[in-house]
CSV table of C-alpha atoms in Angstrom, one decimal:
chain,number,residue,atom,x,y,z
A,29,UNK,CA,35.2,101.7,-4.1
A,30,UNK,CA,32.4,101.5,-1.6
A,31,UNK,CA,32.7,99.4,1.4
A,32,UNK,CA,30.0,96.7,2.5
A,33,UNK,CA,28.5,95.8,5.3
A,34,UNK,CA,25.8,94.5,7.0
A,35,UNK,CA,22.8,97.1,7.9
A,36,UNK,CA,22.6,98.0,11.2
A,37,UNK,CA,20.0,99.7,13.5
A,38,UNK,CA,21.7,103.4,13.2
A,39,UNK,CA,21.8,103.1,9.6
A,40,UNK,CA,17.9,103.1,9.7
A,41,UNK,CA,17.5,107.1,10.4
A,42,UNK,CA,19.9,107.5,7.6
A,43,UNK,CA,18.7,105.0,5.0
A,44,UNK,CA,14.6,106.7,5.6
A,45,UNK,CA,16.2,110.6,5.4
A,46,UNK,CA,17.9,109.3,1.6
A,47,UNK,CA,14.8,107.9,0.8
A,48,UNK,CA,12.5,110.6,1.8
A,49,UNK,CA,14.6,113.2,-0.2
A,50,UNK,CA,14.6,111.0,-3.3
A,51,UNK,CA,11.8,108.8,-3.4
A,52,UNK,CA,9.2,111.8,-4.6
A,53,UNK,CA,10.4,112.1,-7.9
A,54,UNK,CA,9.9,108.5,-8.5
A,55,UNK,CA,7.3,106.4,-6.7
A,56,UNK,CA,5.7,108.3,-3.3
A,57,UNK,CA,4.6,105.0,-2.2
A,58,UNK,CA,8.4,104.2,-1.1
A,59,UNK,CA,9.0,103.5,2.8
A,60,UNK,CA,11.7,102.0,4.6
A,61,UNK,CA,11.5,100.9,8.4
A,62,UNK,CA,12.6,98.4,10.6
A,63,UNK,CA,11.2,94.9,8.8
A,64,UNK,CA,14.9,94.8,7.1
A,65,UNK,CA,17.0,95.3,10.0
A,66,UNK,CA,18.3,92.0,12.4
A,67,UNK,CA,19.1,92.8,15.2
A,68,UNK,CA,22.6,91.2,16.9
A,69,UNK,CA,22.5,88.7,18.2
A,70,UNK,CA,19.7,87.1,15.7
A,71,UNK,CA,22.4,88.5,13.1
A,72,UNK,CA,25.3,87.1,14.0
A,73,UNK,CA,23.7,83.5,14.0
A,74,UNK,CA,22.0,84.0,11.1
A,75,UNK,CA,25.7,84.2,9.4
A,76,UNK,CA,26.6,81.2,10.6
A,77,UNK,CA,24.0,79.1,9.7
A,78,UNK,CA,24.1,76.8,6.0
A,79,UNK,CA,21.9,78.4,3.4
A,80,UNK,CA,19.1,76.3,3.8
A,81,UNK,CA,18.4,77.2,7.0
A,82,UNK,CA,18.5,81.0,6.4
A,83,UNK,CA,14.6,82.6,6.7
A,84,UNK,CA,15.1,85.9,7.7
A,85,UNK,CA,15.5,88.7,4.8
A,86,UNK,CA,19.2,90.1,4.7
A,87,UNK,CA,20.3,93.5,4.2
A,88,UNK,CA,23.9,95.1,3.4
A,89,UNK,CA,24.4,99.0,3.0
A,90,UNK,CA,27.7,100.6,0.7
A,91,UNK,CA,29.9,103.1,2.8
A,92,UNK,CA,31.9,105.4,1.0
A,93,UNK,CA,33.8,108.4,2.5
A,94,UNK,CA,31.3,107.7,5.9
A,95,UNK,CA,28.1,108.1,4.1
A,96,UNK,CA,26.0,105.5,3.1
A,97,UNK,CA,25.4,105.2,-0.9
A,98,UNK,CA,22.9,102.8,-1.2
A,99,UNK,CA,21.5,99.6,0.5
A,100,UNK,CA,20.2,95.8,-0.7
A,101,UNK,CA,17.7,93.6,0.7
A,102,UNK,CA,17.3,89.7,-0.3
A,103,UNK,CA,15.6,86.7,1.0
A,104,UNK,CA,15.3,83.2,-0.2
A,105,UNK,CA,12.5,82.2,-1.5
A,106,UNK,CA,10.4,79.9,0.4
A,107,UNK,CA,10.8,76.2,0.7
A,108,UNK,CA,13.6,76.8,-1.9
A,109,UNK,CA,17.0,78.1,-0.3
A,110,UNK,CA,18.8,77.8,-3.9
A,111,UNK,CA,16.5,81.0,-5.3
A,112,UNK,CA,16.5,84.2,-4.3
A,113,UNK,CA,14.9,87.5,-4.2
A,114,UNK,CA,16.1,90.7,-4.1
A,115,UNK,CA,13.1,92.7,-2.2
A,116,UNK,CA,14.9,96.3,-2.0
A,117,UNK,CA,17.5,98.2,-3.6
A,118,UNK,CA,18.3,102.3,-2.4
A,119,UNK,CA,21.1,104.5,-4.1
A,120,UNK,CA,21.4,107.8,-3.9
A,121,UNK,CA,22.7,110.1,-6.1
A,122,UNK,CA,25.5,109.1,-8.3
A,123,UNK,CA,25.5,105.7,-6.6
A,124,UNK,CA,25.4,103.6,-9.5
A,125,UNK,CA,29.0,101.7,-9.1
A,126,UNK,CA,27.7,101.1,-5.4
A,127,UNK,CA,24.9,99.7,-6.8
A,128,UNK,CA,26.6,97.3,-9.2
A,129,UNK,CA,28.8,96.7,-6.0
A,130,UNK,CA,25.8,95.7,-3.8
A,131,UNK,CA,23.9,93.2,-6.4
A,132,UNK,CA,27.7,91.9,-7.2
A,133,UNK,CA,28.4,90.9,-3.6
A,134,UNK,CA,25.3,89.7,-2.6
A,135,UNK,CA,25.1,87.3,-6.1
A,136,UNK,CA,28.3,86.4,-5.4
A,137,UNK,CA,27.9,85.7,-1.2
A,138,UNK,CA,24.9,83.6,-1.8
A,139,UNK,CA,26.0,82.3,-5.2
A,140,UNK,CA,29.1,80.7,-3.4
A,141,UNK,CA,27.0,79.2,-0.7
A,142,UNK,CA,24.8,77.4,-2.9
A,143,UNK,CA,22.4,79.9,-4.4
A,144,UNK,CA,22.1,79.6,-7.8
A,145,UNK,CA,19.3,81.8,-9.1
A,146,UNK,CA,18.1,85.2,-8.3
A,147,UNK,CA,15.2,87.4,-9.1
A,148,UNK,CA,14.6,90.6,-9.4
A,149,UNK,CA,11.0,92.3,-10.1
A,150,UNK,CA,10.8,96.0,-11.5
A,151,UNK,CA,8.2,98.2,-12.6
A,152,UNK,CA,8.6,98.5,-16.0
A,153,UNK,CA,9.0,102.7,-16.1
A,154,UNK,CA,12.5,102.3,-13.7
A,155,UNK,CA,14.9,102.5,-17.0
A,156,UNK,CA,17.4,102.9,-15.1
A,157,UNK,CA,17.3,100.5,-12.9
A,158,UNK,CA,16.5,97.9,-15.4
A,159,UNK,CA,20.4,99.1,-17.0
A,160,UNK,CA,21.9,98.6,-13.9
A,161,UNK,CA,20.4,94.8,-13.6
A,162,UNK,CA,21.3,94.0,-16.8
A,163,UNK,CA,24.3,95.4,-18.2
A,164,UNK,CA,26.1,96.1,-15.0
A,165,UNK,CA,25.0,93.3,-13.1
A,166,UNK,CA,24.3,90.5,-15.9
A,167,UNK,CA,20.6,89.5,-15.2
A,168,UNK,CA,18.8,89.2,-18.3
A,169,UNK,CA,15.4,89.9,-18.8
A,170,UNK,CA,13.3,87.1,-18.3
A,171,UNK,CA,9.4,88.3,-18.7
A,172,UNK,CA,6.8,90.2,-17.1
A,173,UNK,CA,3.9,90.1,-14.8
A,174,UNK,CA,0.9,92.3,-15.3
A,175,UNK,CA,-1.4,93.4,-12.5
A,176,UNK,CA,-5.0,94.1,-13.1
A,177,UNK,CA,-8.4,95.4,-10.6
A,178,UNK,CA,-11.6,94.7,-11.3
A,179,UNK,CA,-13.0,97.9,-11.8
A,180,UNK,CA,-16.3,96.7,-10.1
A,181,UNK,CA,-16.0,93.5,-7.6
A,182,UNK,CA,-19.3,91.2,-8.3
A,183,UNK,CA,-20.3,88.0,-8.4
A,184,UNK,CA,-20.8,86.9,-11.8
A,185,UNK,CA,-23.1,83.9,-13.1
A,186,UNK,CA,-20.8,80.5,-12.9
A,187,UNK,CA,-21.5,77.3,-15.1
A,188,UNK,CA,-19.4,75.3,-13.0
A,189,UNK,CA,-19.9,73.2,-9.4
A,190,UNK,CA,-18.1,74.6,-6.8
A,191,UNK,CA,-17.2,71.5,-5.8
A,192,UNK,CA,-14.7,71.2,-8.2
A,193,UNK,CA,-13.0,73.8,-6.0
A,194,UNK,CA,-11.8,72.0,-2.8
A,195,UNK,CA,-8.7,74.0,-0.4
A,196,UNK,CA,-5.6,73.0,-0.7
A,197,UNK,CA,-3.7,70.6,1.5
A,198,UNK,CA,0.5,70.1,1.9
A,199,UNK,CA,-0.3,66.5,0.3
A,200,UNK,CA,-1.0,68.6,-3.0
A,201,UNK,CA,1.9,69.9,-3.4
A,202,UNK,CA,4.1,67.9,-5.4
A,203,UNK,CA,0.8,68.2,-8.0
A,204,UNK,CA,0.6,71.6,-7.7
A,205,UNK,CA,4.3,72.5,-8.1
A,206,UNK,CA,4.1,70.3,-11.2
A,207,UNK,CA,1.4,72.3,-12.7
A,208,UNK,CA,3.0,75.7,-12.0
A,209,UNK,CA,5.9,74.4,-14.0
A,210,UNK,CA,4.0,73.1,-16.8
A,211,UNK,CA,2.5,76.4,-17.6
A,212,UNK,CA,5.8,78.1,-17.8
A,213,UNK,CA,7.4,78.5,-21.4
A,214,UNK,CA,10.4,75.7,-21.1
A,215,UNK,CA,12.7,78.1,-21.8
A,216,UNK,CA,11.7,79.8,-18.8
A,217,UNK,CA,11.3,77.0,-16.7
A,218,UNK,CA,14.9,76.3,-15.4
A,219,UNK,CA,14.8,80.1,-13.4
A,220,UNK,CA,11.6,80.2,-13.0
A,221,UNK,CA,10.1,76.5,-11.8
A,222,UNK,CA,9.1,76.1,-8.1
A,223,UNK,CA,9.8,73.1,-6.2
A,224,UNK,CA,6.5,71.0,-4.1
A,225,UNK,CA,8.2,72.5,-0.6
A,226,UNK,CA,7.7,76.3,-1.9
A,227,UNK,CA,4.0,75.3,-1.9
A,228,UNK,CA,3.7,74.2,1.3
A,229,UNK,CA,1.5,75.7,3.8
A,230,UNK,CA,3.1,78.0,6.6
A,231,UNK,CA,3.6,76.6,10.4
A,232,UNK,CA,2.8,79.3,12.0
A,233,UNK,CA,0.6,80.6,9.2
A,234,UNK,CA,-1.0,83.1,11.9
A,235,UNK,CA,2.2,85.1,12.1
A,236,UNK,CA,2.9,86.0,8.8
A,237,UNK,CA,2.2,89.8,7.8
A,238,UNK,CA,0.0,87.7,4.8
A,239,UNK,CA,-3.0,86.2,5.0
A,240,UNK,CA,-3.2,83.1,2.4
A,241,UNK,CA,-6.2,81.0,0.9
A,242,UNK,CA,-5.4,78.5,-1.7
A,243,UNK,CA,-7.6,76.4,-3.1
A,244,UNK,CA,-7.4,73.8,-6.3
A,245,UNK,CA,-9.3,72.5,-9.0
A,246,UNK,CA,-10.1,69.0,-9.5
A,247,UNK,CA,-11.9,66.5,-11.8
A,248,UNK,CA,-11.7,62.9,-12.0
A,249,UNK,CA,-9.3,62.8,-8.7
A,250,UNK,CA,-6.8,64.9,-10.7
A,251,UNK,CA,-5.6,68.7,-10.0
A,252,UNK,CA,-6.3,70.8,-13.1
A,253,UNK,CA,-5.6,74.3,-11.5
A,254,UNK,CA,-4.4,76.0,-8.7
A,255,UNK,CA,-4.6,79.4,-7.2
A,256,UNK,CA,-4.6,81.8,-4.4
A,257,UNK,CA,-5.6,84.6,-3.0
A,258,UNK,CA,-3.5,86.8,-0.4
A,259,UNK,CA,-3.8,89.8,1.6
A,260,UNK,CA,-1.8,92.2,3.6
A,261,UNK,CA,-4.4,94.7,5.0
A,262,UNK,CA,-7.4,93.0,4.4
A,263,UNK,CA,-8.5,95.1,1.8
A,264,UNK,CA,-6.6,94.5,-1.4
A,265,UNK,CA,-7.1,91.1,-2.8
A,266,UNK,CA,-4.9,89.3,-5.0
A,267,UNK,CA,-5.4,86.3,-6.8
A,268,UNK,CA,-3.0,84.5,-8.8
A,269,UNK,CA,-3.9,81.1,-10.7
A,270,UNK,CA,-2.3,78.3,-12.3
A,271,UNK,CA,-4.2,75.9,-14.8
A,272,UNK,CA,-3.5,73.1,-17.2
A,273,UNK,CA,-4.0,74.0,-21.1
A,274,UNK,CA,-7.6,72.9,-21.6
A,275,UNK,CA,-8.9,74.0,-18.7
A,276,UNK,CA,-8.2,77.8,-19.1
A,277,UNK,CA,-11.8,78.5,-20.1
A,278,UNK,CA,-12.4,78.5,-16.3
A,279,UNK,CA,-11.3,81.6,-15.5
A,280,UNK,CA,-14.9,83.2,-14.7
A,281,UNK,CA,-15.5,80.3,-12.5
A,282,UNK,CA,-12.1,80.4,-10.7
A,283,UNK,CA,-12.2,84.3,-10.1
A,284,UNK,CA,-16.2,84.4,-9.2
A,285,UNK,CA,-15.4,81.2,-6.5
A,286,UNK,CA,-12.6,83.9,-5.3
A,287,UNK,CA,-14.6,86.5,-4.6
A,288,UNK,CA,-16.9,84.5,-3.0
A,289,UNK,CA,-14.8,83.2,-0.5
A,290,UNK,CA,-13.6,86.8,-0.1
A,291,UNK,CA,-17.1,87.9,0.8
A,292,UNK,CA,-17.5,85.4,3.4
A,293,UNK,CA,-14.7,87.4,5.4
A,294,UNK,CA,-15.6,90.6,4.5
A,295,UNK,CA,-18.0,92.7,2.7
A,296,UNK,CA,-15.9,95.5,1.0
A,297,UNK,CA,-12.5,95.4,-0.8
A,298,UNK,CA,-10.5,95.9,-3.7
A,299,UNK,CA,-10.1,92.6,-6.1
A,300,UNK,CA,-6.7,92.6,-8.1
A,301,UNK,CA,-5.5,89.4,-10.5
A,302,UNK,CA,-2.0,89.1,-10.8
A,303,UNK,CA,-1.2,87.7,-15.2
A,304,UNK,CA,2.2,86.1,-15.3
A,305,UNK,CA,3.2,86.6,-18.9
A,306,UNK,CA,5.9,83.6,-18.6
A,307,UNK,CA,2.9,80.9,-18.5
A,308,UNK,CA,1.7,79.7,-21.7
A,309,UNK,CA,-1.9,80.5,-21.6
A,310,UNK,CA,-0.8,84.3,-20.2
A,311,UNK,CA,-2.1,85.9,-23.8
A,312,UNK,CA,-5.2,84.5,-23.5
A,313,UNK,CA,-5.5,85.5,-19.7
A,314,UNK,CA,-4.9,88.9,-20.2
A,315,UNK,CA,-7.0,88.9,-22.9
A,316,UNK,CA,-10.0,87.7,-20.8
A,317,UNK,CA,-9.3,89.9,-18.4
A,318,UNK,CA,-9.2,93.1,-20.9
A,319,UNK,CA,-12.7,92.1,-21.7
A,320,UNK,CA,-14.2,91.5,-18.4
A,321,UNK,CA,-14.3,94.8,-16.5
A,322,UNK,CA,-10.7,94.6,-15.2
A,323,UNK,CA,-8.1,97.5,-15.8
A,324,UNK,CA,-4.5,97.1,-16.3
A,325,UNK,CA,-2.7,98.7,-13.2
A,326,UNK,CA,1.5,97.9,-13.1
A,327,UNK,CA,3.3,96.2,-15.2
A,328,UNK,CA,7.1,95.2,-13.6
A,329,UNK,CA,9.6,93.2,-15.0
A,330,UNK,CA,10.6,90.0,-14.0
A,331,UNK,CA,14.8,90.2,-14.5
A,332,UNK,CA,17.1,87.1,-12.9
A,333,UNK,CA,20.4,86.3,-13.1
A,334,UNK,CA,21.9,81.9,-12.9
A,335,UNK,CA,24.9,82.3,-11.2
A,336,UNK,CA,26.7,80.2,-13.2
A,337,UNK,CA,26.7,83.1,-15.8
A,338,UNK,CA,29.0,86.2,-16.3
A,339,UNK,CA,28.6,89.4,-15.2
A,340,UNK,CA,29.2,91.8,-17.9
A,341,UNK,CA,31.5,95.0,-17.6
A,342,UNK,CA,30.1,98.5,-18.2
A,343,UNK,CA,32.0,101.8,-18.4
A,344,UNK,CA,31.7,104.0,-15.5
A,345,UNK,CA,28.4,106.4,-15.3
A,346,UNK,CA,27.1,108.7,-13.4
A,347,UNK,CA,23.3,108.0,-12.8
A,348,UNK,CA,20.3,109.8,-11.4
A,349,UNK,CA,19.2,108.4,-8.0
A,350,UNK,CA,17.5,105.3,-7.9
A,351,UNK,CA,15.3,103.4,-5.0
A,352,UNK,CA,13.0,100.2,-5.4
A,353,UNK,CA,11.0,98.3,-3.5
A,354,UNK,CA,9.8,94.8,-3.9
A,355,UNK,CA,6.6,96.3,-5.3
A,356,UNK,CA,4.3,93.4,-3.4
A,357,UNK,CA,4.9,95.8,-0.5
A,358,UNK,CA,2.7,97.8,-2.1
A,359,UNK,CA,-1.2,97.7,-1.5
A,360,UNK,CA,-2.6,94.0,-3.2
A,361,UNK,CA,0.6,93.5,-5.0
C-alpha cells in the first residue's frame, strides 16, 4: 500500500518527467507546473484552517517503494466549501490501487470535515479512468457536458432589445442561483445545485487567471436567464447560459449579444458554447446549436460521488497509465 502525502516542491521535477513520458499516448495537451504546489508555510496554515475557509487547490502524491505513483489535485468549489472538485489526477503505470488510494483519502479527508459532494469531469474517451471513478471509487455517473465552436464567429440578425440584457450584479444572485437549479433535472439537482454565494462576483476579480463577464436577462423586473462568458488567454471564448423553460427560444439573441460584447474587447477569437446535458432544455440546446454553424468539440463526463454513500470494492488490476487534467485548463474550456 502506497503512502500519502502532501505534494511538495521536489516532487514537481518528478511529477512533469512521469507526465511527459506518459501523457503522449493520451492527450499532448497535458502539463503540470507549479499552480498546484503550496508552498510551506502557506501549507501548513492552510491545514489548519475549518473547511470553509480553505481557497487554495490541494494536492497529495502516493509513495511507494520511494517513487512517486501518482498525484491528486482538488479545490472547493467557490462560495460553496461543502462541494468539491477534483481538477487533476496522474498515475503511472500500474498505479491503479494508488489511484483508488488517492480519490479514497482525499473523499474521505474532506468528507469528514464537512465536504459532502465531489465532482469529477472526464473526457468521455478515458475508459479507464471512468472504471477507476466508478467502480473503485464509487462515484456514479451523473451526466455530461458537451463543448461546441462556432465554426465561423458573426454577428447574426437579433429580434430582441438588448436591453433586455443588463450585467450582472452580487444582488442577483440569489435569482440567478435559483434559476441554475431550476433547469437541472431534480434528480440531478441535490449534487449538482449551486448555492447564491457561488455566483457572486470575485474581490479581487483582477487577479484571477480568468477573465469573467456575466450578464442576465430580464423582463418585467424578473431574471429569465443568465450566462457568462470567460476567458483565460483572451482568445478562446466560452459562454455558458442558464434560462427559464419558455424563454429558451432566445438563444440567437443571447449568443449574438455575446459576441458582441466580445468584439468590443477584441477583434479576433475563437467562440465556444459550453451545453450542460443535466439542464432540461439541454436537448433542444444542442440541437440549436447542431443547426447553427457550431461543431461539436469534447464531450467529458460529469461523474460525483455524496459522501454519505459507499465506496464499492473491486478486485485488484493492473491498469495502463492514466493522467487527467481538469480539461477547463485547456484552451476555452
Amino acid at each position: 500500500m502506497a503512502k500519502i502525502r502532501n505534494l511538495k516542491f521536489q516532487d514537481i521535477p518528478k511529477l512533469k518527467k512521469m507526465i511527459s513520458m506518459i501523457s503522449d499516448g493520451q492527450n499532448g495537451e497535458i502539463t503540470f507546473g507549479f499552480r498546484s504546489f503550496i508552498p510551506f508555510p502557506i501549507n501548513f496554515v492552510n491545514n489548519l484552517l475549518p473547511l470553509n475557509l480553505r481557497k487554495l487547490s490541494e494536492s497529495y502524491v502516493a509513495i511507494d517503494d520511494k517513487q512517486i505513483k501518482g498525484m491528486i489535485s482538488l479545490k472547493a468549489q467557490r462560495g460553496n466549501p461543502h462541494s468539491w472538485n477534483i481538477c487533476n489526477l496522474f498515475l503511472g503505470k500500474n498505479s491503479y490501487d494508488a489511484g483508488r488510494q488517492l480519490v479514497g483519502y482525499a473523499t474521505a479527508k474532506y468528507g469528514a470535515m464537512g465536504a459532502n459532494t465531489f465532482t469529477v469531469r472526464i473526457d468521455e474517451d478515458l475508459d479507464e479512468l471512468m472504471e477507476l471513478f466508478s467502480k473503485g471509487c464509487g462515484f456514479r455517473m451523473c451526466s455530461s457536458e458537451h463543448l461546441w465552436k462556432m465554426d465561423e464567429v458573426k454577428l447574426v440578425k437579433s429580434n430582441i432589445d438588448k436591453g433586455f440584457f443588463r450585467p450582472f450584479k452580487n444582488s442577483d444572485a440569489l435569482e440567478a442561483a435559483n434559476l441554475h437549479n431550476d433547469c437541472i433535472f431534480p434528480h440531478f439537482r441535490y449534487s449538482l445545485a449551486r448555492k447564491k454565494q457561488e455566483f457572486y462576483d470575485v474581490i479581487f476579480a483582477g487577479l484571477s487567471s480568468a477573465s469573467v463577464f456575466k450578464y442576465v436577462f430580464e423582463e418585467n423586473g424578473a431574471i429569465k436567464g443568465f450566462f457568462k462568458v470567460q476567458t483565460e488567454d483572451n482568445l478562446n471564448f466560452l459562454l455558458e447560459v442558464d434560462l427559464v423553460q419558455g424563454y429558451d427560444d432566445y438563444y440567437a439573441e443571447i449568443i449574438n449579444f455575446a459576441i458582441g460584447q466580445i468584439l468590443m474587447r477584441k477583434k479576433e477569437f475563437n467562440f465556444y458554447v459550453l451545453n450542460k446535458k443535466y439542464q432540461i432544455s439541454g436537448a433542444k440546446f444542442e440541437e440549436y446549436l447542431s443547426k447553427n454553424g457550431f461543431s461539436g468539440v469534447k464531450n467529458r463526463i460529469v461523474m460525483v460521488k455524496d459522501y454519505y454513500k459507499k465506496i464499492q470494492e473491486e478486485q485488484r488490476s493492473q491498469k495502463p497509465a492514466i493522467v487527467f487534467t481538469d480539461i477547463t485548463r485547456n484552451p476555452a474550456f
